[in-house]
């Protein structure tokens, strides 16, 4: 069984500053993928970034980067140069590689990020 | 542009009513999913389907059923709605053949209130 823990129910950040959203996970699977999704107030879940457990380098996608520390089982999302439009709920999710159902992932409880002007 | 569409953004239903939540995807995906989202509980999988007329229970199937008569459409059914089913419901789809980094595509959610 897998478990995702997001310990920050809510976070605040000043516009243009960087923010880190925490995610730790627990799994007995040797290989897995980690995902971050953004959910604005409109409700739709938007895929942001992916990290594979065997990837040597931390993933980056524009202003998003993933601080992956495999030994600590953490996959924190870093948003640089925050914008007002980044205000949303963020979910960390995990799926073992042997699970071919891409949507059948384990999700954390989410972190609500508020960007202050 | 890929799309997963849920038929309603907001629904208000009475206790005991039979409720249908509809989801349609235009990406020819084999897999479709229904999640329930509650504060502090994250997303929990209710049911998923990997083919027409095929379904599997997720983590919290009690009180729900599903129907998949066509590949593009996946319906969630509350046979007799109860107040504890007041929640946000999210539909998602994904292709059957995935690589490790294949993400799921989500609809905009249906916020259901049972009174």
mmCIF file with all atom_site columns, C-alpha atoms in Angstrom:
data_model
loop_
_atom_site.group_PDB
_atom_site.id
_atom_site.type_symbol
_atom_site.label_atom_id
_atom_site.label_alt_id
_atom_site.label_comp_id
_atom_site.label_asym_id
_atom_site.label_entity_id
_atom_site.label_seq_id
_atom_site.pdbx_PDB_ins_code
_atom_site.Cartn_x
_atom_site.Cartn_y
_atom_site.Cartn_z
_atom_site.occupancy
_atom_site.B_iso_or_equiv
_atom_site.pdbx_formal_charge
_atom_site.auth_seq_id
_atom_site.auth_comp_id
_atom_site.auth_asym_id
_atom_site.auth_atom_id
_atom_site.pdbx_PDB_model_num
ATOM 1   C CA . UNK A 1 1   ? 0.000   0.000  0.000   1.00 0.00 ? 1   UNK A CA 1
ATOM 2   C CA . UNK A 1 2   ? 1.105   3.535  -0.669  1.00 0.00 ? 2   UNK A CA 1
ATOM 3   C CA . UNK A 1 3   ? 0.675   6.635  1.416   1.00 0.00 ? 3   UNK A CA 1
ATOM 4   C CA . UNK A 1 4   ? 1.243   10.295 0.605   1.00 0.00 ? 4   UNK A CA 1
ATOM 5   C CA . UNK A 1 5   ? 1.607   12.884 3.353   1.00 0.00 ? 5   UNK A CA 1
ATOM 6   C CA . UNK A 1 6   ? 1.315   16.608 2.787   1.00 0.00 ? 6   UNK A CA 1
ATOM 7   C CA . UNK A 1 7   ? 1.858   18.221 6.156   1.00 0.00 ? 7   UNK A CA 1
ATOM 8   C CA . UNK A 1 8   ? 0.978   21.799 5.194   1.00 0.00 ? 8   UNK A CA 1
ATOM 9   C CA . UNK A 1 9   ? -2.780  22.351 4.948   1.00 0.00 ? 9   UNK A CA 1
ATOM 10  C CA . UNK A 1 10  ? -2.200  25.972 3.965   1.00 0.00 ? 10  UNK A CA 1
ATOM 11  C CA . UNK A 1 11  ? 0.725   28.095 2.854   1.00 0.00 ? 11  UNK A CA 1
ATOM 12  C CA . UNK A 1 12  ? 1.187   31.794 2.147   1.00 0.00 ? 12  UNK A CA 1
ATOM 13  C CA . UNK A 1 13  ? 3.833   33.340 -0.078  1.00 0.00 ? 13  UNK A CA 1
ATOM 14  C CA . UNK A 1 14  ? 4.538   36.852 -1.257  1.00 0.00 ? 14  UNK A CA 1
ATOM 15  C CA . UNK A 1 15  ? 4.246   37.470 -4.969  1.00 0.00 ? 15  UNK A CA 1
ATOM 16  C CA . UNK A 1 16  ? 7.573   36.934 -6.810  1.00 0.00 ? 16  UNK A CA 1
ATOM 17  C CA . UNK A 1 17  ? 9.041   34.872 -4.002  1.00 0.00 ? 17  UNK A CA 1
ATOM 18  C CA . UNK A 1 18  ? 9.750   31.126 -4.101  1.00 0.00 ? 18  UNK A CA 1
ATOM 19  C CA . UNK A 1 19  ? 7.763   28.592 -2.079  1.00 0.00 ? 19  UNK A CA 1
ATOM 20  C CA . UNK A 1 20  ? 8.242   24.915 -1.252  1.00 0.00 ? 20  UNK A CA 1
ATOM 21  C CA . UNK A 1 21  ? 5.306   22.564 -0.804  1.00 0.00 ? 21  UNK A CA 1
ATOM 22  C CA . UNK A 1 22  ? 6.176   19.430 1.129   1.00 0.00 ? 22  UNK A CA 1
ATOM 23  C CA . UNK A 1 23  ? 5.355   15.863 0.148   1.00 0.00 ? 23  UNK A CA 1
ATOM 24  C CA . UNK A 1 24  ? 6.563   12.663 1.759   1.00 0.00 ? 24  UNK A CA 1
ATOM 25  C CA . UNK A 1 25  ? 5.552   9.216  0.681   1.00 0.00 ? 25  UNK A CA 1
ATOM 26  C CA . UNK A 1 26  ? 5.664   5.646  1.806   1.00 0.00 ? 26  UNK A CA 1
ATOM 27  C CA . UNK A 1 27  ? 5.763   2.659  -0.485  1.00 0.00 ? 27  UNK A CA 1
ATOM 28  C CA . UNK A 1 28  ? 7.220   -0.814 -0.665  1.00 0.00 ? 28  UNK A CA 1
ATOM 29  C CA . UNK A 1 29  ? 7.350   -0.707 -4.453  1.00 0.00 ? 29  UNK A CA 1
ATOM 30  C CA . UNK A 1 30  ? 10.889  -0.464 -5.826  1.00 0.00 ? 30  UNK A CA 1
ATOM 31  C CA . UNK A 1 31  ? 9.959   1.759  -8.736  1.00 0.00 ? 31  UNK A CA 1
ATOM 32  C CA . UNK A 1 32  ? 7.326   4.448  -8.909  1.00 0.00 ? 32  UNK A CA 1
ATOM 33  C CA . UNK A 1 33  ? 6.388   7.814  -10.293 1.00 0.00 ? 33  UNK A CA 1
ATOM 34  C CA . UNK A 1 34  ? 5.585   10.964 -8.366  1.00 0.00 ? 34  UNK A CA 1
ATOM 35  C CA . UNK A 1 35  ? 3.234   13.628 -9.697  1.00 0.00 ? 35  UNK A CA 1
ATOM 36  C CA . UNK A 1 36  ? 2.119   17.084 -8.692  1.00 0.00 ? 36  UNK A CA 1
ATOM 37  C CA . UNK A 1 37  ? -1.266  18.502 -9.693  1.00 0.00 ? 37  UNK A CA 1
ATOM 38  C CA . UNK A 1 38  ? -2.705  21.982 -9.292  1.00 0.00 ? 38  UNK A CA 1
ATOM 39  C CA . UNK A 1 39  ? -6.379  22.525 -8.581  1.00 0.00 ? 39  UNK A CA 1
ATOM 40  C CA . UNK A 1 40  ? -7.538  26.144 -8.974  1.00 0.00 ? 40  UNK A CA 1
ATOM 41  C CA . UNK A 1 41  ? -10.879 27.279 -7.607  1.00 0.00 ? 41  UNK A CA 1
ATOM 42  C CA . UNK A 1 42  ? -12.459 26.261 -10.914 1.00 0.00 ? 42  UNK A CA 1
ATOM 43  C CA . UNK A 1 43  ? -12.035 22.640 -9.796  1.00 0.00 ? 43  UNK A CA 1
ATOM 44  C CA . UNK A 1 44  ? -10.064 21.079 -12.623 1.00 0.00 ? 44  UNK A CA 1
ATOM 45  C CA . UNK A 1 45  ? -6.915  19.164 -11.694 1.00 0.00 ? 45  UNK A CA 1
ATOM 46  C CA . UNK A 1 46  ? -3.973  20.271 -13.810 1.00 0.00 ? 46  UNK A CA 1
ATOM 47  C CA . UNK A 1 47  ? -0.859  18.134 -14.148 1.00 0.00 ? 47  UNK A CA 1
ATOM 48  C CA . UNK A 1 48  ? 2.320   20.079 -13.303 1.00 0.00 ? 48  UNK A CA 1
ATOM 49  C CA . UNK A 1 49  ? 5.363   17.867 -13.047 1.00 0.00 ? 49  UNK A CA 1
ATOM 50  C CA . UNK A 1 50  ? 6.559   14.277 -12.862 1.00 0.00 ? 50  UNK A CA 1
ATOM 51  C CA . UNK A 1 51  ? 9.527   12.553 -11.189 1.00 0.00 ? 51  UNK A CA 1
ATOM 52  C CA . UNK A 1 52  ? 10.479  8.924  -11.694 1.00 0.00 ? 52  UNK A CA 1
ATOM 53  C CA . UNK A 1 53  ? 12.066  7.052  -8.826  1.00 0.00 ? 53  UNK A CA 1
ATOM 54  C CA . UNK A 1 54  ? 15.071  6.114  -10.958 1.00 0.00 ? 54  UNK A CA 1
ATOM 55  C CA . UNK A 1 55  ? 15.575  9.548  -12.465 1.00 0.00 ? 55  UNK A CA 1
ATOM 56  C CA . UNK A 1 56  ? 19.021  10.862 -11.645 1.00 0.00 ? 56  UNK A CA 1
ATOM 57  C CA . UNK A 1 57  ? 18.116  14.499 -11.925 1.00 0.00 ? 57  UNK A CA 1
ATOM 58  C CA . UNK A 1 58  ? 15.364  16.483 -10.277 1.00 0.00 ? 58  UNK A CA 1
ATOM 59  C CA . UNK A 1 59  ? 12.517  17.310 -12.640 1.00 0.00 ? 59  UNK A CA 1
ATOM 60  C CA . UNK A 1 60  ? 11.915  20.875 -13.782 1.00 0.00 ? 60  UNK A CA 1
ATOM 61  C CA . UNK A 1 61  ? 9.056   22.406 -15.779 1.00 0.00 ? 61  UNK A CA 1
ATOM 62  C CA . UNK A 1 62  ? 9.305   26.137 -16.194 1.00 0.00 ? 62  UNK A CA 1
ATOM 63  C CA . UNK A 1 63  ? 8.832   27.720 -12.758 1.00 0.00 ? 63  UNK A CA 1
ATOM 64  C CA . UNK A 1 64  ? 8.160   24.336 -11.178 1.00 0.00 ? 64  UNK A CA 1
ATOM 65  C CA . UNK A 1 65  ? 10.875  22.058 -9.910  1.00 0.00 ? 65  UNK A CA 1
ATOM 66  C CA . UNK A 1 66  ? 10.802  18.960 -7.811  1.00 0.00 ? 66  UNK A CA 1
ATOM 67  C CA . UNK A 1 67  ? 13.227  18.491 -4.931  1.00 0.00 ? 67  UNK A CA 1
ATOM 68  C CA . UNK A 1 68  ? 13.424  14.704 -4.929  1.00 0.00 ? 68  UNK A CA 1
ATOM 69  C CA . UNK A 1 69  ? 15.217  13.024 -2.035  1.00 0.00 ? 69  UNK A CA 1
ATOM 70  C CA . UNK A 1 70  ? 14.731  9.309  -2.463  1.00 0.00 ? 70  UNK A CA 1
ATOM 71  C CA . UNK A 1 71  ? 16.417  8.250  0.771   1.00 0.00 ? 71  UNK A CA 1
ATOM 72  C CA . UNK A 1 72  ? 14.106  10.538 2.727   1.00 0.00 ? 72  UNK A CA 1
ATOM 73  C CA . UNK A 1 73  ? 11.117  9.589  0.577   1.00 0.00 ? 73  UNK A CA 1
ATOM 74  C CA . UNK A 1 74  ? 10.296  13.180 -0.109  1.00 0.00 ? 74  UNK A CA 1
ATOM 75  C CA . UNK A 1 75  ? 9.261   14.939 -3.315  1.00 0.00 ? 75  UNK A CA 1
ATOM 76  C CA . UNK A 1 76  ? 8.786   18.598 -2.528  1.00 0.00 ? 76  UNK A CA 1
ATOM 77  C CA . UNK A 1 77  ? 7.446   20.999 -5.143  1.00 0.00 ? 77  UNK A CA 1
ATOM 78  C CA . UNK A 1 78  ? 9.288   24.279 -5.528  1.00 0.00 ? 78  UNK A CA 1
ATOM 79  C CA . UNK A 1 79  ? 7.531   27.169 -7.260  1.00 0.00 ? 79  UNK A CA 1
ATOM 80  C CA . UNK A 1 80  ? 9.841   30.017 -8.144  1.00 0.00 ? 80  UNK A CA 1
ATOM 81  C CA . UNK A 1 81  ? 8.775   33.624 -8.711  1.00 0.00 ? 81  UNK A CA 1
ATOM 82  C CA . UNK A 1 82  ? 5.242   33.080 -7.412  1.00 0.00 ? 82  UNK A CA 1
ATOM 83  C CA . UNK A 1 83  ? 2.371   34.693 -9.295  1.00 0.00 ? 83  UNK A CA 1
ATOM 84  C CA . UNK A 1 84  ? -1.128  35.514 -8.146  1.00 0.00 ? 84  UNK A CA 1
ATOM 85  C CA . UNK A 1 85  ? -2.418  32.821 -10.490 1.00 0.00 ? 85  UNK A CA 1
ATOM 86  C CA . UNK A 1 86  ? -0.504  30.211 -8.516  1.00 0.00 ? 86  UNK A CA 1
ATOM 87  C CA . UNK A 1 87  ? -3.066  30.498 -5.724  1.00 0.00 ? 87  UNK A CA 1
ATOM 88  C CA . UNK A 1 88  ? -4.677  27.047 -5.726  1.00 0.00 ? 88  UNK A CA 1
ATOM 89  C CA . UNK A 1 89  ? -4.680  23.689 -4.009  1.00 0.00 ? 89  UNK A CA 1
ATOM 90  C CA . UNK A 1 90  ? -1.735  21.444 -4.835  1.00 0.00 ? 90  UNK A CA 1
ATOM 91  C CA . UNK A 1 91  ? -1.802  17.664 -4.674  1.00 0.00 ? 91  UNK A CA 1
ATOM 92  C CA . UNK A 1 92  ? 1.092   15.251 -4.565  1.00 0.00 ? 92  UNK A CA 1
ATOM 93  C CA . UNK A 1 93  ? 0.400   11.791 -6.002  1.00 0.00 ? 93  UNK A CA 1
ATOM 94  C CA . UNK A 1 94  ? 2.244   8.533  -6.516  1.00 0.00 ? 94  UNK A CA 1
ATOM 95  C CA . UNK A 1 95  ? 1.813   5.536  -8.759  1.00 0.00 ? 95  UNK A CA 1
ATOM 96  C CA . UNK A 1 96  ? 3.934   2.367  -8.839  1.00 0.00 ? 96  UNK A CA 1
ATOM 97  C CA . UNK A 1 97  ? 5.451   1.549  -12.227 1.00 0.00 ? 97  UNK A CA 1
ATOM 98  C CA . UNK A 1 98  ? 3.726   -1.812 -12.241 1.00 0.00 ? 98  UNK A CA 1
ATOM 99  C CA . UNK A 1 99  ? 0.353   -0.068 -12.109 1.00 0.00 ? 99  UNK A CA 1
ATOM 100 C CA . UNK A 1 100 ? -0.738  0.579  -15.654 1.00 0.00 ? 100 UNK A CA 1
ATOM 101 C CA . UNK A 1 101 ? -3.749  2.605  -14.597 1.00 0.00 ? 101 UNK A CA 1
ATOM 102 C CA . UNK A 1 102 ? -2.450  6.140  -14.797 1.00 0.00 ? 102 UNK A CA 1
ATOM 103 C CA . UNK A 1 103 ? -5.357  7.548  -12.854 1.00 0.00 ? 103 UNK A CA 1
ATOM 104 C CA . UNK A 1 104 ? -5.205  4.948  -10.119 1.00 0.00 ? 104 UNK A CA 1
ATOM 105 C CA . UNK A 1 105 ? -2.741  6.875  -8.067  1.00 0.00 ? 105 UNK A CA 1
ATOM 106 C CA . UNK A 1 106 ? -2.540  7.591  -4.378  1.00 0.00 ? 106 UNK A CA 1
ATOM 107 C CA . UNK A 1 107 ? -3.092  11.259 -3.561  1.00 0.00 ? 107 UNK A CA 1
ATOM 108 C CA . UNK A 1 108 ? -2.169  13.373 -0.585  1.00 0.00 ? 108 UNK A CA 1
ATOM 109 C CA . UNK A 1 109 ? -4.627  15.614 1.249   1.00 0.00 ? 109 UNK A CA 1
ATOM 110 C CA . UNK A 1 110 ? -3.451  18.695 -0.601  1.00 0.00 ? 110 UNK A CA 1
ATOM 111 C CA . UNK A 1 111 ? -1.913  22.055 0.323   1.00 0.00 ? 111 UNK A CA 1
ATOM 112 C CA . UNK A 1 112 ? -3.745  25.320 -0.279  1.00 0.00 ? 112 UNK A CA 1
ATOM 113 C CA . UNK A 1 113 ? -1.326  27.975 -1.496  1.00 0.00 ? 113 UNK A CA 1
ATOM 114 C CA . UNK A 1 114 ? -2.229  31.639 -1.303  1.00 0.00 ? 114 UNK A CA 1
ATOM 115 C CA . UNK A 1 115 ? -0.036  34.166 -3.095  1.00 0.00 ? 115 UNK A CA 1
ATOM 116 C CA . UNK A 1 116 ? -0.179  37.632 -1.588  1.00 0.00 ? 116 UNK A CA 1
ATOM 117 C CA . UNK A 1 117 ? 0.250   40.739 -3.773  1.00 0.00 ? 117 UNK A CA 1
ATOM 118 C CA . UNK B 2 1   ? -7.035  20.152 -26.690 1.00 0.00 ? 1   UNK B CA 1
ATOM 119 C CA . UNK B 2 2   ? -7.841  17.084 -24.610 1.00 0.00 ? 2   UNK B CA 1
ATOM 120 C CA . UNK B 2 3   ? -10.992 17.234 -22.639 1.00 0.00 ? 3   UNK B CA 1
ATOM 121 C CA . UNK B 2 4   ? -12.849 15.518 -19.829 1.00 0.00 ? 4   UNK B CA 1
ATOM 122 C CA . UNK B 2 5   ? -16.273 17.034 -19.304 1.00 0.00 ? 5   UNK B CA 1
ATOM 123 C CA . UNK B 2 6   ? -18.551 16.531 -16.336 1.00 0.00 ? 6   UNK B CA 1
ATOM 124 C CA . UNK B 2 7   ? -22.175 17.294 -17.011 1.00 0.00 ? 7   UNK B CA 1
ATOM 125 C CA . UNK B 2 8   ? -22.783 19.513 -13.985 1.00 0.00 ? 8   UNK B CA 1
ATOM 126 C CA . UNK B 2 9   ? -20.632 21.870 -11.956 1.00 0.00 ? 9   UNK B CA 1
ATOM 127 C CA . UNK B 2 10  ? -23.126 22.065 -9.101  1.00 0.00 ? 10  UNK B CA 1
ATOM 128 C CA . UNK B 2 11  ? -25.969 19.770 -8.064  1.00 0.00 ? 11  UNK B CA 1
ATOM 129 C CA . UNK B 2 12  ? -28.400 19.871 -5.173  1.00 0.00 ? 12  UNK B CA 1
ATOM 130 C CA . UNK B 2 13  ? -30.381 16.708 -4.509  1.00 0.00 ? 13  UNK B CA 1
ATOM 131 C CA . UNK B 2 14  ? -32.684 15.450 -1.792  1.00 0.00 ? 14  UNK B CA 1
ATOM 132 C CA . UNK B 2 15  ? -31.960 12.539 0.511   1.00 0.00 ? 15  UNK B CA 1
ATOM 133 C CA . UNK B 2 16  ? -33.145 9.293  -1.045  1.00 0.00 ? 16  UNK B CA 1
ATOM 134 C CA . UNK B 2 17  ? -33.025 10.525 -4.633  1.00 0.00 ? 17  UNK B CA 1
ATOM 135 C CA . UNK B 2 18  ? -31.249 8.552  -7.330  1.00 0.00 ? 18  UNK B CA 1
ATOM 136 C CA . UNK B 2 19  ? -28.444 10.725 -8.679  1.00 0.00 ? 19  UNK B CA 1
ATOM 137 C CA . UNK B 2 20  ? -26.495 10.396 -11.914 1.00 0.00 ? 20  UNK B CA 1
ATOM 138 C CA . UNK B 2 21  ? -23.149 12.111 -12.443 1.00 0.00 ? 21  UNK B CA 1
ATOM 139 C CA . UNK B 2 22  ? -22.008 11.992 -16.042 1.00 0.00 ? 22  UNK B CA 1
ATOM 140 C CA . UNK B 2 23  ? -18.503 12.207 -17.461 1.00 0.00 ? 23  UNK B CA 1
ATOM 141 C CA . UNK B 2 24  ? -17.448 12.283 -21.110 1.00 0.00 ? 24  UNK B CA 1
ATOM 142 C CA . UNK B 2 25  ? -13.917 12.253 -22.535 1.00 0.00 ? 25  UNK B CA 1
ATOM 143 C CA . UNK B 2 26  ? -12.872 12.927 -26.114 1.00 0.00 ? 26  UNK B CA 1
ATOM 144 C CA . UNK B 2 27  ? -9.408  11.372 -26.024 1.00 0.00 ? 27  UNK B CA 1
ATOM 145 C CA . UNK B 2 28  ? -10.395 7.776  -26.817 1.00 0.00 ? 28  UNK B CA 1
ATOM 146 C CA . UNK B 2 29  ? -9.000  6.697  -23.438 1.00 0.00 ? 29  UNK B CA 1
ATOM 147 C CA . UNK B 2 30  ? -9.655  3.199  -22.196 1.00 0.00 ? 30  UNK B CA 1
ATOM 148 C CA . UNK B 2 31  ? -9.414  4.026  -18.484 1.00 0.00 ? 31  UNK B CA 1
ATOM 149 C CA . UNK B 2 32  ? -11.896 6.198  -16.648 1.00 0.00 ? 32  UNK B CA 1
ATOM 150 C CA . UNK B 2 33  ? -12.151 6.946  -12.959 1.00 0.00 ? 33  UNK B CA 1
ATOM 151 C CA . UNK B 2 34  ? -14.398 8.523  -10.367 1.00 0.00 ? 34  UNK B CA 1
ATOM 152 C CA . UNK B 2 35  ? -12.844 10.162 -7.336  1.00 0.00 ? 35  UNK B CA 1
ATOM 153 C CA . UNK B 2 36  ? -14.383 11.839 -4.357  1.00 0.00 ? 36  UNK B CA 1
ATOM 154 C CA . UNK B 2 37  ? -12.623 14.847 -2.820  1.00 0.00 ? 37  UNK B CA 1
ATOM 155 C CA . UNK B 2 38  ? -13.212 15.926 0.769   1.00 0.00 ? 38  UNK B CA 1
ATOM 156 C CA . UNK B 2 39  ? -11.292 18.425 2.905   1.00 0.00 ? 39  UNK B CA 1
ATOM 157 C CA . UNK B 2 40  ? -8.490  16.738 4.803   1.00 0.00 ? 40  UNK B CA 1
ATOM 158 C CA . UNK B 2 41  ? -9.036  13.430 3.007   1.00 0.00 ? 41  UNK B CA 1
ATOM 159 C CA . UNK B 2 42  ? -7.584  14.196 -0.400  1.00 0.00 ? 42  UNK B CA 1
ATOM 160 C CA . UNK B 2 43  ? -8.853  12.262 -3.407  1.00 0.00 ? 43  UNK B CA 1
ATOM 161 C CA . UNK B 2 44  ? -10.301 8.841  -2.828  1.00 0.00 ? 44  UNK B CA 1
ATOM 162 C CA . UNK B 2 45  ? -11.047 6.434  -5.659  1.00 0.00 ? 45  UNK B CA 1
ATOM 163 C CA . UNK B 2 46  ? -14.645 5.257  -5.860  1.00 0.00 ? 46  UNK B CA 1
ATOM 164 C CA . UNK B 2 47  ? -14.675 3.156  -9.032  1.00 0.00 ? 47  UNK B CA 1
ATOM 165 C CA . UNK B 2 48  ? -12.708 2.825  -12.216 1.00 0.00 ? 48  UNK B CA 1
ATOM 166 C CA . UNK B 2 49  ? -13.275 1.222  -15.594 1.00 0.00 ? 49  UNK B CA 1
ATOM 167 C CA . UNK B 2 50  ? -10.689 -0.040 -18.062 1.00 0.00 ? 50  UNK B CA 1
ATOM 168 C CA . UNK B 2 51  ? -13.081 -0.955 -20.852 1.00 0.00 ? 51  UNK B CA 1
ATOM 169 C CA . UNK B 2 52  ? -16.683 -0.718 -21.916 1.00 0.00 ? 52  UNK B CA 1
ATOM 170 C CA . UNK B 2 53  ? -18.931 -2.588 -19.477 1.00 0.00 ? 53  UNK B CA 1
ATOM 171 C CA . UNK B 2 54  ? -15.923 -3.341 -17.251 1.00 0.00 ? 54  UNK B CA 1
ATOM 172 C CA . UNK B 2 55  ? -15.562 -1.852 -13.790 1.00 0.00 ? 55  UNK B CA 1
ATOM 173 C CA . UNK B 2 56  ? -13.574 -2.331 -10.622 1.00 0.00 ? 56  UNK B CA 1
ATOM 174 C CA . UNK B 2 57  ? -14.166 -1.072 -7.120  1.00 0.00 ? 57  UNK B CA 1
ATOM 175 C CA . UNK B 2 58  ? -11.866 1.528  -5.728  1.00 0.00 ? 58  UNK B CA 1
ATOM 176 C CA . UNK B 2 59  ? -11.275 2.361  -2.102  1.00 0.00 ? 59  UNK B CA 1
ATOM 177 C CA . UNK B 2 60  ? -14.753 3.646  -1.193  1.00 0.00 ? 60  UNK B CA 1
ATOM 178 C CA . UNK B 2 61  ? -17.386 2.024  -3.464  1.00 0.00 ? 61  UNK B CA 1
ATOM 179 C CA . UNK B 2 62  ? -20.124 1.685  -0.842  1.00 0.00 ? 62  UNK B CA 1
ATOM 180 C CA . UNK B 2 63  ? -23.263 3.572  -1.763  1.00 0.00 ? 63  UNK B CA 1
ATOM 181 C CA . UNK B 2 64  ? -22.174 4.029  -5.385  1.00 0.00 ? 64  UNK B CA 1
ATOM 182 C CA . UNK B 2 65  ? -22.418 2.187  -8.664  1.00 0.00 ? 65  UNK B CA 1
ATOM 183 C CA . UNK B 2 66  ? -21.136 2.975  -12.143 1.00 0.00 ? 66  UNK B CA 1
ATOM 184 C CA . UNK B 2 67  ? -22.068 2.423  -15.751 1.00 0.00 ? 67  UNK B CA 1
ATOM 185 C CA . UNK B 2 68  ? -19.927 2.395  -18.858 1.00 0.00 ? 68  UNK B CA 1
ATOM 186 C CA . UNK B 2 69  ? -21.961 1.578  -21.927 1.00 0.00 ? 69  UNK B CA 1
ATOM 187 C CA . UNK B 2 70  ? -19.789 3.580  -24.322 1.00 0.00 ? 70  UNK B CA 1
ATOM 188 C CA . UNK B 2 71  ? -16.056 4.123  -24.303 1.00 0.00 ? 71  UNK B CA 1
ATOM 189 C CA . UNK B 2 72  ? -16.291 7.874  -23.964 1.00 0.00 ? 72  UNK B CA 1
ATOM 190 C CA . UNK B 2 73  ? -18.850 7.997  -21.157 1.00 0.00 ? 73  UNK B CA 1
ATOM 191 C CA . UNK B 2 74  ? -18.592 6.926  -17.519 1.00 0.00 ? 74  UNK B CA 1
ATOM 192 C CA . UNK B 2 75  ? -21.492 7.507  -15.150 1.00 0.00 ? 75  UNK B CA 1
ATOM 193 C CA . UNK B 2 76  ? -21.472 7.504  -11.370 1.00 0.00 ? 76  UNK B CA 1
ATOM 194 C CA . UNK B 2 77  ? -24.767 6.559  -9.741  1.00 0.00 ? 77  UNK B CA 1
ATOM 195 C CA . UNK B 2 78  ? -25.900 7.225  -6.214  1.00 0.00 ? 78  UNK B CA 1
ATOM 196 C CA . UNK B 2 79  ? -28.768 4.781  -5.796  1.00 0.00 ? 79  UNK B CA 1
ATOM 197 C CA . UNK B 2 80  ? -30.221 6.574  -2.769  1.00 0.00 ? 80  UNK B CA 1
ATOM 198 C CA . UNK B 2 81  ? -28.395 9.780  -1.988  1.00 0.00 ? 81  UNK B CA 1
ATOM 199 C CA . UNK B 2 82  ? -27.491 10.490 1.609   1.00 0.00 ? 82  UNK B CA 1
ATOM 200 C CA . UNK B 2 83  ? -26.143 13.620 3.273   1.00 0.00 ? 83  UNK B CA 1
ATOM 201 C CA . UNK B 2 84  ? -22.753 11.984 3.830   1.00 0.00 ? 84  UNK B CA 1
ATOM 202 C CA . UNK B 2 85  ? -22.353 11.850 0.071   1.00 0.00 ? 85  UNK B CA 1
ATOM 203 C CA . UNK B 2 86  ? -22.216 15.626 -0.097  1.00 0.00 ? 86  UNK B CA 1
ATOM 204 C CA . UNK B 2 87  ? -18.833 16.156 -1.689  1.00 0.00 ? 87  UNK B CA 1
ATOM 205 C CA . UNK B 2 88  ? -16.817 17.174 -4.742  1.00 0.00 ? 88  UNK B CA 1
ATOM 206 C CA . UNK B 2 89  ? -16.699 14.435 -7.383  1.00 0.00 ? 89  UNK B CA 1
ATOM 207 C CA . UNK B 2 90  ? -13.914 14.313 -9.944  1.00 0.00 ? 90  UNK B CA 1
ATOM 208 C CA . UNK B 2 91  ? -13.838 12.240 -13.097 1.00 0.00 ? 91  UNK B CA 1
ATOM 209 C CA . UNK B 2 92  ? -10.549 11.338 -14.790 1.00 0.00 ? 92  UNK B CA 1
ATOM 210 C CA . UNK B 2 93  ? -9.354  9.389  -17.804 1.00 0.00 ? 93  UNK B CA 1
ATOM 211 C CA . UNK B 2 94  ? -6.084  7.930  -19.044 1.00 0.00 ? 94  UNK B CA 1
ATOM 212 C CA . UNK B 2 95  ? -4.890  5.743  -21.901 1.00 0.00 ? 95  UNK B CA 1
ATOM 213 C CA . UNK B 2 96  ? -4.568  2.027  -21.321 1.00 0.00 ? 96  UNK B CA 1
ATOM 214 C CA . UNK B 2 97  ? -0.987  1.796  -22.522 1.00 0.00 ? 97  UNK B CA 1
ATOM 215 C CA . UNK B 2 98  ? 0.941   4.155  -20.328 1.00 0.00 ? 98  UNK B CA 1
ATOM 216 C CA . UNK B 2 99  ? 4.524   5.026  -19.793 1.00 0.00 ? 99  UNK B CA 1
ATOM 217 C CA . UNK B 2 100 ? 5.720   5.739  -16.308 1.00 0.00 ? 100 UNK B CA 1
ATOM 218 C CA . UNK B 2 101 ? 5.119   9.466  -16.640 1.00 0.00 ? 101 UNK B CA 1
ATOM 219 C CA . UNK B 2 102 ? 1.630   9.348  -18.110 1.00 0.00 ? 102 UNK B CA 1
ATOM 220 C CA . UNK B 2 103 ? -0.641  11.578 -16.130 1.00 0.00 ? 103 UNK B CA 1
ATOM 221 C CA . UNK B 2 104 ? -4.394  11.354 -15.708 1.00 0.00 ? 104 UNK B CA 1
ATOM 222 C CA . UNK B 2 105 ? -6.682  13.977 -17.216 1.00 0.00 ? 105 UNK B CA 1
ATOM 223 C CA . UNK B 2 106 ? -9.374  15.359 -14.966 1.00 0.00 ? 106 UNK B CA 1
ATOM 224 C CA . UNK B 2 107 ? -12.718 17.011 -15.441 1.00 0.00 ? 107 UNK B CA 1
ATOM 225 C CA . UNK B 2 108 ? -13.697 20.222 -13.700 1.00 0.00 ? 108 UNK B CA 1
ATOM 226 C CA . UNK B 2 109 ? -15.519 18.476 -10.886 1.00 0.00 ? 109 UNK B CA 1
ATOM 227 C CA . UNK B 2 110 ? -19.133 18.292 -9.732  1.00 0.00 ? 110 UNK B CA 1
ATOM 228 C CA . UNK B 2 111 ? -19.964 19.728 -6.358  1.00 0.00 ? 111 UNK B CA 1
ATOM 229 C CA . UNK B 2 112 ? -22.892 17.695 -5.032  1.00 0.00 ? 112 UNK B CA 1
ATOM 230 C CA . UNK B 2 113 ? -24.971 18.763 -2.069  1.00 0.00 ? 113 UNK B CA 1
ATOM 231 C CA . UNK B 2 114 ? -27.487 16.321 -0.612  1.00 0.00 ? 114 UNK B CA 1
ATOM 232 C CA . UNK B 2 115 ? -30.107 17.960 1.596   1.00 0.00 ? 115 UNK B CA 1
#
